[in-house]
Coordinates of C-alpha atoms and ligand atoms in Angstrom, one line a residue:
M1 CA 28.1 -56.3 -5.1
I2 CA 30.5 -53.4 -4.2
L3 CA 28.5 -51.2 -6.5
L4 CA 25.3 -52.2 -4.8
N5 CA 26.9 -51.4 -1.4
I6 CA 28.0 -48.0 -2.5
F7 CA 24.5 -47.4 -3.9
L8 CA 22.9 -48.4 -0.5
I9 CA 25.3 -46.2 1.4
N10 CA 24.3 -43.4 -0.8
I11 CA 20.7 -44.0 0.0
I12 CA 21.3 -44.1 3.7
V13 CA 23.4 -40.9 3.5
G14 CA 20.6 -39.4 1.4
I15 CA 17.9 -40.3 3.9
L16 CA 19.9 -39.0 6.8
F17 CA 20.6 -35.8 4.9
Q18 CA 16.9 -35.3 4.2
L19 CA 16.1 -36.0 7.8
L20 CA 18.6 -33.3 8.8
I21 CA 16.9 -30.8 6.4
E22 CA 13.5 -31.8 7.8
V23 CA 14.7 -31.1 11.4
K24 CA 16.4 -27.9 10.3
S25 CA 13.3 -26.5 8.6
Q26 CA 11.3 -27.3 11.7
I27 CA 13.8 -25.2 13.7
T28 CA 13.6 -22.3 11.2
N29 CA 9.9 -22.0 11.8
V30 CA 9.1 -18.3 12.1
K31 CA 6.5 -15.7 12.8
P32 CA 6.5 -13.6 9.6
S33 CA 6.0 -9.9 9.7
L34 CA 3.0 -8.3 8.0
R35 CA 3.3 -7.7 4.3
N36 CA 1.3 -6.7 1.2
A37 CA 2.1 -6.6 -2.5
H38 CA 3.9 -9.9 -2.1
T39 CA 3.5 -13.0 -4.3
A40 CA 1.9 -16.2 -3.3
T41 CA 2.4 -19.4 -5.4
F42 CA 1.3 -22.9 -4.7
I43 CA 3.7 -25.5 -5.9
N44 CA 3.7 -29.2 -4.9
D45 CA 2.0 -28.9 -1.5
K46 CA 3.9 -25.7 -0.6
L47 CA 2.6 -22.2 -0.6
Y48 CA 5.5 -19.9 -1.4
I49 CA 5.4 -16.3 -0.3
L50 CA 8.0 -13.9 -1.7
G51 CA 8.7 -10.2 -1.1
G52 CA 6.2 -7.4 -0.7
V53 CA 6.0 -4.3 1.4
S54 CA 6.2 -4.3 5.1
T55 CA 5.2 -1.4 7.3
D56 CA 7.0 -3.1 10.3
F57 CA 10.4 -2.1 9.1
P58 CA 11.9 1.2 8.0
N59 CA 13.3 -0.3 4.8
G60 CA 9.9 -1.7 3.9
I61 CA 11.3 -5.2 3.5
P62 CA 9.2 -7.9 5.2
N63 CA 10.9 -10.5 7.4
P64 CA 11.5 -13.1 6.3
P65 CA 11.2 -12.1 2.6
F66 CA 11.0 -15.7 1.4
L67 CA 9.1 -18.4 3.1
Y68 CA 6.6 -21.2 2.6
L69 CA 3.7 -22.9 4.3
D70 CA 3.5 -26.7 4.1
V71 CA 0.0 -27.5 2.9
S72 CA 0.5 -31.3 2.7
N73 CA -1.3 -31.8 6.1
S74 CA -4.3 -30.4 7.8
F75 CA -3.6 -27.2 9.8
D76 CA -5.3 -24.5 11.8
T77 CA -4.7 -20.9 10.8
N78 CA -4.1 -19.9 14.4
N79 CA -1.1 -22.2 14.5
L80 CA 0.8 -21.9 11.2
E81 CA 4.2 -23.4 10.7
W82 CA 6.1 -21.2 8.4
H83 CA 9.4 -22.3 6.9
D84 CA 12.0 -19.6 6.4
L85 CA 13.8 -19.8 3.0
T86 CA 15.8 -16.7 3.3
N87 CA 19.2 -18.5 3.6
I88 CA 18.9 -19.8 0.1
N89 CA 17.4 -16.6 -1.3
N90 CA 20.0 -14.7 -3.3
I91 CA 17.8 -12.4 -5.3
P92 CA 17.2 -8.8 -4.2
P93 CA 13.9 -8.1 -2.4
S94 CA 11.0 -7.2 -4.7
K95 CA 7.5 -5.9 -4.3
Y96 CA 4.6 -5.7 -6.8
A97 CA 6.2 -8.6 -8.7
A98 CA 4.3 -11.2 -10.8
A99 CA 4.8 -14.9 -9.9
I100 CA 3.4 -18.2 -11.2
K101 CA 4.3 -21.9 -11.2
G102 CA 5.9 -23.0 -14.5
G103 CA 9.0 -24.4 -16.1
A104 CA 9.8 -27.8 -17.7
N105 CA 9.0 -29.9 -14.7
N106 CA 6.0 -27.6 -13.7
S107 CA 7.5 -26.9 -10.3
T108 CA 9.6 -23.8 -10.8
L109 CA 8.6 -20.5 -9.3
I110 CA 8.8 -17.9 -12.1
I111 CA 9.0 -14.3 -11.0
Y112 CA 8.8 -11.3 -13.3
G113 CA 9.3 -7.6 -12.7
G114 CA 8.2 -5.6 -9.6
Q115 CA 10.3 -3.0 -7.9
N116 CA 13.3 -3.1 -5.7
S117 CA 13.5 -1.4 -2.3
T118 CA 14.4 1.9 -3.9
N119 CA 11.4 1.7 -6.2
L120 CA 13.4 1.0 -9.4
A121 CA 11.7 -1.4 -11.8
I122 CA 13.1 -4.9 -12.0
D123 CA 13.4 -5.9 -15.6
L124 CA 14.3 -9.5 -15.0
V125 CA 12.9 -13.0 -14.8
D126 CA 14.0 -14.9 -11.8
T127 CA 13.4 -18.6 -11.4
F128 CA 13.4 -20.8 -8.2
D129 CA 13.6 -24.5 -8.8
T130 CA 11.6 -25.9 -5.9
Q131 CA 12.9 -29.4 -6.3
N132 CA 16.5 -28.5 -5.9
N133 CA 16.1 -25.1 -4.1
I134 CA 18.1 -23.3 -6.7
W135 CA 17.7 -19.6 -7.9
N136 CA 18.5 -18.6 -11.4
T137 CA 18.3 -15.4 -13.4
P138 CA 18.1 -16.7 -17.0
N139 CA 18.8 -14.6 -20.0
I140 CA 15.6 -14.5 -22.1
P141 CA 15.6 -13.7 -25.8
G142 CA 12.9 -11.4 -27.2
I143 CA 11.4 -8.1 -26.0
P144 CA 10.3 -8.0 -22.4
P145 CA 7.1 -6.2 -21.4
S146 CA 7.1 -2.4 -20.9
G147 CA 4.9 -2.9 -17.9
K148 CA 7.0 -4.1 -14.9
V149 CA 4.9 -3.4 -11.8
S150 CA 1.6 -4.6 -10.4
I151 CA 0.9 -7.1 -13.2
I152 CA -1.4 -10.0 -12.2
P153 CA 0.0 -13.0 -14.1
I154 CA -1.7 -16.0 -15.5
V155 CA -0.2 -19.3 -16.6
D156 CA -1.8 -21.7 -19.1
Y157 CA -1.7 -25.4 -19.6
N158 CA 1.4 -25.1 -21.7
G159 CA 3.5 -23.2 -19.3
L160 CA 2.9 -19.9 -21.0
M161 CA 2.9 -16.9 -18.6
Y162 CA 0.6 -14.0 -19.7
L163 CA 1.6 -10.6 -18.5
F164 CA -1.0 -8.0 -19.3
G165 CA -0.7 -4.2 -18.7
G166 CA 1.2 -3.1 -15.7
Y167 CA 3.1 0.1 -14.8
S168 CA 6.4 1.2 -16.1
P169 CA 8.3 3.4 -13.7
E170 CA 11.0 4.4 -16.3
L171 CA 8.4 5.5 -18.8
S172 CA 5.9 6.7 -16.2
I173 CA 3.1 4.9 -18.1
Y174 CA 0.4 2.4 -17.6
T175 CA 0.2 -0.1 -20.4
N176 CA -2.4 -2.4 -21.9
E177 CA 0.0 -4.6 -23.9
M178 CA 0.0 -8.3 -23.6
F179 CA 3.3 -10.1 -23.4
V180 CA 3.9 -13.8 -23.0
L181 CA 6.8 -15.6 -21.4
D182 CA 7.3 -19.2 -22.4
T183 CA 8.4 -20.6 -19.0
I184 CA 9.6 -23.8 -20.6
N185 CA 11.5 -22.4 -23.7
L186 CA 12.3 -19.2 -21.8
S187 CA 11.5 -16.6 -24.6
W188 CA 9.4 -13.4 -24.8
K189 CA 6.5 -12.8 -27.2
N190 CA 4.5 -9.6 -27.7
I191 CA 1.0 -10.4 -28.8
S192 CA -2.0 -8.5 -30.0
S193 CA -3.4 -5.5 -28.1
I194 CA -6.3 -5.1 -30.6
N195 CA -9.5 -4.7 -28.5
A196 CA -7.6 -5.0 -25.3
P197 CA -9.1 -3.3 -22.2
S198 CA -7.7 0.1 -21.2
A199 CA -4.3 0.3 -19.5
R200 CA -4.4 -0.9 -15.9
V201 CA -2.6 -2.4 -12.8
Q202 CA -3.8 -4.5 -9.8
Y203 CA -6.7 -6.0 -11.7
G204 CA -8.4 -9.4 -11.3
A205 CA -7.4 -12.3 -13.6
V206 CA -8.5 -15.9 -13.8
F207 CA -7.6 -18.7 -16.2
L208 CA -10.8 -20.5 -17.3
P209 CA -10.8 -24.2 -18.2
N210 CA -11.6 -23.3 -21.8
N211 CA -8.2 -21.6 -22.3
I212 CA -9.7 -18.1 -21.9
I213 CA -8.3 -15.6 -19.4
L214 CA -10.9 -13.3 -17.8
Y215 CA -9.7 -9.9 -16.7
M216 CA -11.6 -7.4 -14.6
G217 CA -11.4 -4.2 -12.6
G218 CA -8.0 -2.7 -11.5
Y219 CA -6.7 0.8 -11.5
N220 CA -5.3 3.4 -13.8
Q221 CA -4.4 7.1 -13.4
N222 CA -7.2 8.5 -15.5
V223 CA -10.1 6.7 -14.0
G224 CA -8.9 5.4 -10.6
P225 CA -10.6 2.2 -9.6
L226 CA -12.0 0.5 -12.7
T227 CA -15.5 -0.8 -13.1
L228 CA -16.6 -4.4 -12.9
N229 CA -19.7 -3.8 -15.0
E230 CA -17.7 -5.3 -17.9
V231 CA -15.1 -8.0 -18.0
Y232 CA -12.5 -8.8 -20.7
L233 CA -11.8 -12.2 -22.2
F234 CA -8.5 -13.1 -23.8
D235 CA -8.6 -16.2 -25.9
T236 CA -5.1 -17.7 -25.5
I237 CA -5.6 -20.1 -28.4
N238 CA -6.4 -17.4 -31.0
D239 CA -4.9 -14.3 -29.2
I240 CA -8.3 -12.5 -29.5
W241 CA -9.8 -10.0 -27.0
T242 CA -13.5 -9.6 -26.4
T243 CA -15.5 -7.6 -23.9
K244 CA -18.6 -8.9 -22.0
I245 CA -21.1 -6.7 -20.1
T246 CA -22.0 -8.0 -16.7
Y247 CA -25.3 -8.0 -14.8
G248 CA -26.8 -8.5 -11.4
S249 CA -25.2 -7.2 -8.1
I250 CA -22.2 -5.6 -9.8
P251 CA -19.4 -4.9 -7.3
S252 CA -18.3 -1.3 -7.0
P253 CA -15.1 -0.4 -8.9
R254 CA -12.1 -1.9 -7.2
Y255 CA -8.5 -2.9 -7.5
S256 CA -6.0 -5.0 -5.5
F257 CA -8.7 -7.6 -4.9
S258 CA -8.0 -11.3 -5.5
S259 CA -9.8 -13.7 -7.7
V260 CA -10.0 -17.4 -8.1
L261 CA -12.0 -19.9 -10.2
G262 CA -14.8 -21.6 -8.4
L263 CA -14.6 -25.4 -7.9
D264 CA -17.4 -25.9 -10.4
G265 CA -15.3 -24.2 -13.1
Q266 CA -18.4 -22.0 -13.8
S267 CA -17.8 -19.1 -11.4
I268 CA -15.2 -16.6 -10.3
I269 CA -14.9 -15.6 -6.7
I270 CA -13.4 -12.2 -5.8
Y271 CA -12.4 -11.0 -2.4
G272 CA -11.4 -7.7 -0.8
G273 CA -9.5 -4.9 -2.5
S274 CA -9.6 -1.1 -2.5
G275 CA -12.2 1.3 -3.9
H276 CA -12.6 5.0 -4.5
N277 CA -10.5 7.4 -2.5
N278 CA -8.3 4.4 -1.7
G279 CA -10.9 3.2 0.8
F280 CA -10.9 -0.4 1.9
I281 CA -13.9 -2.4 0.6
N282 CA -16.3 -3.0 3.5
Q283 CA -16.2 -6.4 4.9
E284 CA -19.9 -7.1 4.0
D285 CA -19.0 -6.0 0.4
S286 CA -15.8 -8.0 0.1
V287 CA -16.9 -11.3 -1.5
Y288 CA -18.7 -11.5 -4.9
V289 CA -19.2 -14.3 -7.4
L290 CA -19.5 -14.0 -11.1
N291 CA -21.3 -16.7 -13.0
I292 CA -19.3 -17.1 -16.2
N293 CA -22.2 -18.6 -18.1
N294 CA -24.4 -15.6 -17.9
F295 CA -22.0 -13.0 -16.5
N296 CA -24.3 -12.4 -13.6
W297 CA -22.7 -11.1 -10.3
Y298 CA -24.1 -12.1 -7.0
I299 CA -23.2 -12.0 -3.3
P300 CA -22.8 -15.6 -2.1
K301 CA -24.2 -16.9 1.2
I302 CA -21.4 -17.3 3.6
S303 CA -21.3 -18.7 7.2
G304 CA -18.6 -18.6 9.7
Q305 CA -16.8 -15.6 11.3
M306 CA -16.4 -12.9 8.7
P307 CA -12.9 -11.5 8.7
S308 CA -12.0 -7.8 8.2
S309 CA -11.5 -7.1 4.5
R310 CA -8.0 -7.0 3.0
T311 CA -6.4 -5.3 0.1
F312 CA -3.0 -5.9 -1.7
H313 CA -3.2 -9.5 -0.5
K314 CA -2.9 -12.6 -2.7
S315 CA -5.2 -15.6 -2.9
V316 CA -4.7 -19.1 -4.3
L317 CA -7.0 -22.0 -4.7
I318 CA -5.9 -25.0 -2.7
G319 CA -8.2 -28.0 -2.6
N320 CA -11.6 -26.8 -1.5
Y321 CA -10.3 -23.5 -0.1
M322 CA -9.7 -20.0 -1.4
V323 CA -6.6 -19.4 0.6
I324 CA -6.1 -15.6 1.3
T325 CA -2.5 -14.6 2.2
F326 CA -1.4 -11.5 4.2
G327 CA -2.4 -8.1 2.7
E328 CA -3.4 -5.0 4.7
G329 CA -6.6 -4.4 6.7
Y330 CA -6.1 -6.7 9.7
T331 CA -4.0 -6.9 12.8
P332 CA -2.0 -10.1 13.4
E333 CA -3.1 -10.1 17.1
T334 CA -6.7 -10.8 16.1
E335 CA -6.5 -12.4 12.7
S336 CA -4.3 -15.0 11.1
D337 CA -2.1 -14.0 8.1
I338 CA -4.0 -16.8 6.3
L339 CA -7.8 -16.7 5.8
L340 CA -9.6 -19.8 4.5
L341 CA -12.9 -19.6 2.6
D342 CA -14.3 -23.1 2.1
I343 CA -15.9 -22.9 -1.3
S344 CA -16.8 -26.6 -1.7
N345 CA -20.6 -25.9 -1.3
N346 CA -21.9 -23.4 -3.9
E347 CA -25.0 -22.9 -1.8
E348 CA -23.0 -21.7 1.2
Y349 CA -19.3 -20.9 1.5
V350 CA -17.8 -21.0 5.0
W351 CA -15.1 -18.8 6.6
T352 CA -13.0 -21.3 8.5
K353 CA -9.8 -21.6 10.5
S354 CA -9.1 -25.2 9.8
F355 CA -7.6 -26.5 6.6
N356 CA -8.7 -30.1 6.4
I357 CA -6.7 -32.2 4.0
K358 CA -9.5 -34.8 3.9
N359 CA -11.9 -32.2 2.6
T360 CA -9.6 -31.4 -0.3
T361 CA -9.7 -32.8 -3.8
P362 CA -6.4 -34.7 -4.4
F363 CA -3.5 -32.6 -5.4
S364 CA -1.7 -33.3 -8.7
P365 CA 0.7 -36.2 -8.2
L366 CA 4.1 -35.2 -6.8
P367 CA 7.2 -35.8 -8.8
S368 CA 9.4 -38.1 -6.7
T369 CA 12.4 -36.2 -5.4
G370 CA 14.3 -38.3 -2.8
P371 CA 15.9 -41.6 -3.4
N372 CA 13.8 -44.0 -5.3
P373 CA 12.0 -46.2 -2.7
N374 CA 12.1 -49.3 -4.9
P375 CA 10.3 -52.1 -3.1
S376 CA 12.4 -55.2 -3.0
S377 CA 12.1 -58.4 -1.0
S378 CA 15.8 -59.6 -1.3
P379 CA 17.3 -60.4 2.1
A380 CA 19.9 -57.7 1.7
A381 CA 17.2 -55.1 1.2
V382 CA 15.4 -56.3 4.3
I383 CA 18.5 -56.0 6.4
V384 CA 19.4 -52.6 5.0
G385 CA 15.8 -51.6 5.6
A386 CA 16.1 -52.6 9.2
I387 CA 19.3 -50.7 9.6
I388 CA 17.8 -47.6 8.0
G389 CA 14.8 -48.0 10.2
S390 CA 16.7 -48.1 13.4
V391 CA 19.0 -45.2 12.3
I392 CA 16.0 -43.1 11.5
G393 CA 14.4 -44.2 14.8
I394 CA 17.5 -43.1 16.7
A395 CA 17.9 -39.9 14.7
I396 CA 14.2 -39.0 15.3
T397 CA 14.6 -39.7 19.0
I398 CA 17.7 -37.5 19.3
G399 CA 16.1 -35.0 16.9
S400 CA 12.9 -34.6 18.9
F401 CA 14.9 -34.3 22.1
F402 CA 16.8 -31.4 20.8
L403 CA 13.7 -29.9 19.2
Y404 CA 11.9 -30.2 22.6
K405 CA 14.9 -28.5 24.3
W406 CA 15.0 -25.8 21.7
R407 CA 11.3 -25.1 21.9
K408 CA 11.4 -24.9 25.6
H409 CA 14.3 -22.5 25.3
V410 CA 12.5 -20.3 22.9
K411 CA 9.3 -20.4 25.0
K412 CA 11.3 -19.1 28.0
Q413 CA 12.8 -16.3 25.9
D414 CA 9.3 -15.4 24.6
D415 CA 8.0 -15.1 28.2
V416 CA 10.8 -12.7 29.1
L417 CA 10.9 -10.6 25.9
P418 CA 7.6 -9.7 24.4
T419 CA 8.0 -8.6 20.8
S420 CA 7.9 -4.8 20.8
G421 CA 6.7 -4.4 17.3
D422 CA 3.5 -6.3 18.0
E423 CA 2.7 -4.4 21.1
E424 CA 3.1 -1.1 19.3
D425 CA 0.8 -2.3 16.5
Q426 CA -1.8 -3.2 19.0
K427 CA -1.8 0.3 20.5
I428 CA -2.1 1.9 17.1
I429 CA -5.1 -0.2 16.2
Q430 CA -6.8 0.6 19.4
I431 CA -6.8 4.3 18.7
P432 CA -10.4 5.0 17.8
S433 CA -10.9 6.9 14.6
E434 CA -12.7 10.2 15.0
K435 CA -13.8 10.3 11.4
D436 CA -15.6 7.1 11.0
S437 CA -15.8 4.7 13.9
S438 CA -18.1 2.3 12.1
R439 CA -15.3 1.3 9.7
A440 CA -13.4 -0.3 12.6
I441 CA -9.9 -1.4 11.7
S442 CA -10.1 -0.2 8.1
S443 CA -10.7 3.4 9.2
D444 CA -7.6 3.4 11.4
H445 CA -5.4 3.0 8.4
S446 CA -5.2 6.4 6.8
Q447 CA -4.6 6.0 3.1
E448 CA -1.8 7.4 1.1
I449 CA -0.8 7.2 -2.5
L450 CA 2.8 7.2 -3.5
L451 CA 3.0 9.3 -6.6
I452 CA 5.9 7.9 -8.5
S453 CA 6.9 9.5 -11.7
G454 CA 10.3 8.7 -12.9
N455 CA 12.6 8.7 -9.9
T456 CA 10.8 11.3 -7.9
K457 CA 8.4 10.3 -5.2
S458 CA 6.0 12.5 -3.4
S459 CA 3.4 11.5 -1.0
V460 CA -0.1 13.1 -1.3
Q461 CA -3.5 12.2 0.0
Q462 CA -6.5 12.8 2.0
N463 CA -7.3 11.8 5.6
V464 CA -3.7 11.7 6.6
D465 CA -3.2 13.4 10.0
P466 CA 0.2 15.0 9.7
N467 CA 0.9 14.6 13.4
S468 CA 0.1 11.0 13.5
S469 CA 3.0 9.2 11.9
K470 CA 1.9 6.1 13.7
N471 CA -1.3 6.1 11.7
E472 CA 1.1 5.6 8.8
A473 CA -0.4 4.8 5.5
I474 CA -0.4 1.6 4.0
S475 CA -2.1 1.6 0.7
E476 CA 0.5 2.0 -1.9
V477 CA -0.5 2.4 -5.5
I478 CA 1.7 3.1 -8.4
V479 CA 0.4 6.2 -10.0
Q480 CA 1.5 8.6 -12.7
K481 CA 0.8 12.2 -12.1
Ligands
NAG501 C1 1.2 -27.7 -14.4 O1 0.3 -28.2 -13.3 C2 -1.0 -27.7 -13.4 C3 -1.8 -28.2 -12.2 O2 -1.2 -27.8 -11.0 C4 -1.7 -28.1 -14.7 O3 -3.0 -27.6 -14.8 C5 -0.8 -27.6 -15.9 O4 -1.4 -28.1 -17.1 C6 0.6 -28.1 -15.8 N1 1.4 -27.4 -16.8 C7 2.2 -28.1 -17.5 C8 3.0 -27.3 -18.5 O5 2.4 -29.3 -17.4
NAG502 C1 9.7 -25.1 -27.2 O1 10.8 -25.5 -28.0 C2 10.7 -26.8 -28.6 C3 11.9 -27.0 -29.4 O2 13.0 -26.5 -28.9 C4 9.4 -26.9 -29.4 O3 9.2 -28.2 -29.9 C5 8.2 -26.5 -28.5 O4 7.0 -26.5 -29.3 C6 8.4 -25.1 -27.9 N1 7.3 -24.9 -27.0 C7 6.5 -23.8 -27.2 C8 5.4 -23.7 -26.2 O5 6.7 -23.0 -28.0
NAG503 C1 3.8 -4.8 -28.7 O1 2.9 -4.9 -29.8 C2 2.0 -3.8 -29.9 C3 1.0 -4.1 -31.0 O2 0.3 -5.2 -30.6 C4 2.9 -2.6 -30.2 O3 2.0 -1.4 -30.3 C5 3.9 -2.3 -29.1 O4 4.8 -1.3 -29.5 C6 4.7 -3.6 -29.0 N1 5.6 -3.4 -27.9 C7 6.9 -3.7 -27.9 C8 7.7 -3.4 -26.7 O5 7.4 -4.2 -28.9

């Protein structure tokens, strides 16, 4: 009986604690700064965003650097509730890193490589256990990839993370090697590069239901943006590469676009990216579909308000939506950090602002985290239930009162102090471009390539008005001279 009491007290304390965390994460709701070259990973109803490059801050580190969006309920992209995770983030900021969902319980955020804020390569795997909110940097046996930067990772059904190509700042090379990280056993494996496509970064990659990874496009120093008139299939069962020629309305060569598998499992949808001369892809030219039965490309019919095109963004498939996160090519005053393309109807996709949970196919079942809600009809349980109920009721009442006060307080502050960064951005964007006014927002962003070879960094490129530091460049590509 005493044991039972202790057990019940533990449950009550546990619930109160959870409630506290709930209220706290509400309060830490933030308006994130712009960012690109970040990671976006969907794990158990949460969309985690980590790192990237921010042009809002001199050190280039976005604020907050680690956050998530709760996707367990319907939401509107004009009113996103971000949750700041910076206070439990103890790994250094990274950009151009690779991240997937993996681990033994399939709910660990696995991050490999990228660069730190001084552009040195990060040669580590970091893990974030999303059930216990714990970071780890495990020691991993085997040889890690020579490519560290701008890899687009894929994870298979067995928790194997495929890391193809990438750029090595130490060696100043682009690679076309394929490495595999077993995210469950935590070991490295170097596998065959025979018949692999040429070295590249910032390509498109999609895991197909038949255990084949489809790779396409990207960038390397010899060619620039790589063609989409062929795609490359990596068979993860037999470790064999093959090349397929594509047909139809082939998209122009591009990199830093995003790609997801269509809901029919028969098509690949790509969005955005950069093309020749580091130009943004035009908005009318930003969405293409590849039929993977006949390798035919086509431009899908899309209704809804077409957003400006983005590059160096990340997309994930959630329910019926291709969810596009951050990137460059938009202003936060006019467009949300999150774009939603409803792809449920193959005949007509829809750009939408509302994520409707009812329209989504059910998510994979959640592993239970909190105290086990064992239903029991014993009188003791009923009484305890009632106590817990009223405690929660009181706590919620008090909680919402403080939340209300706090919101009111914040609102007042907002009225007094407009955020200066946002205002400045607005002004920059409204400067009309002399060179090409038809490109609207895109043309206002002069492009710049950061040439990084070894530790030296020089900035070169066309269209940059030296007097206009405000028209500061955004597009950052890792290039070897
Ligand atoms: C992890 O979950 C995904 C679905 O989100 C599933 O397809 C995959 O097979 C799972 N991986 C493992 C190792 O259980
Ligand atoms: C991981 O290791 C266990 C034994 O430690 C083994 O049974 C299992 O097959 C390994 N998994 C993979 C994917 O290699
Ligand atoms: C990985 O394997 C390839 C051959 O498939 C080899 O050329 C390369 O040197 C290996 N890389 C490392 C780091 O072992």
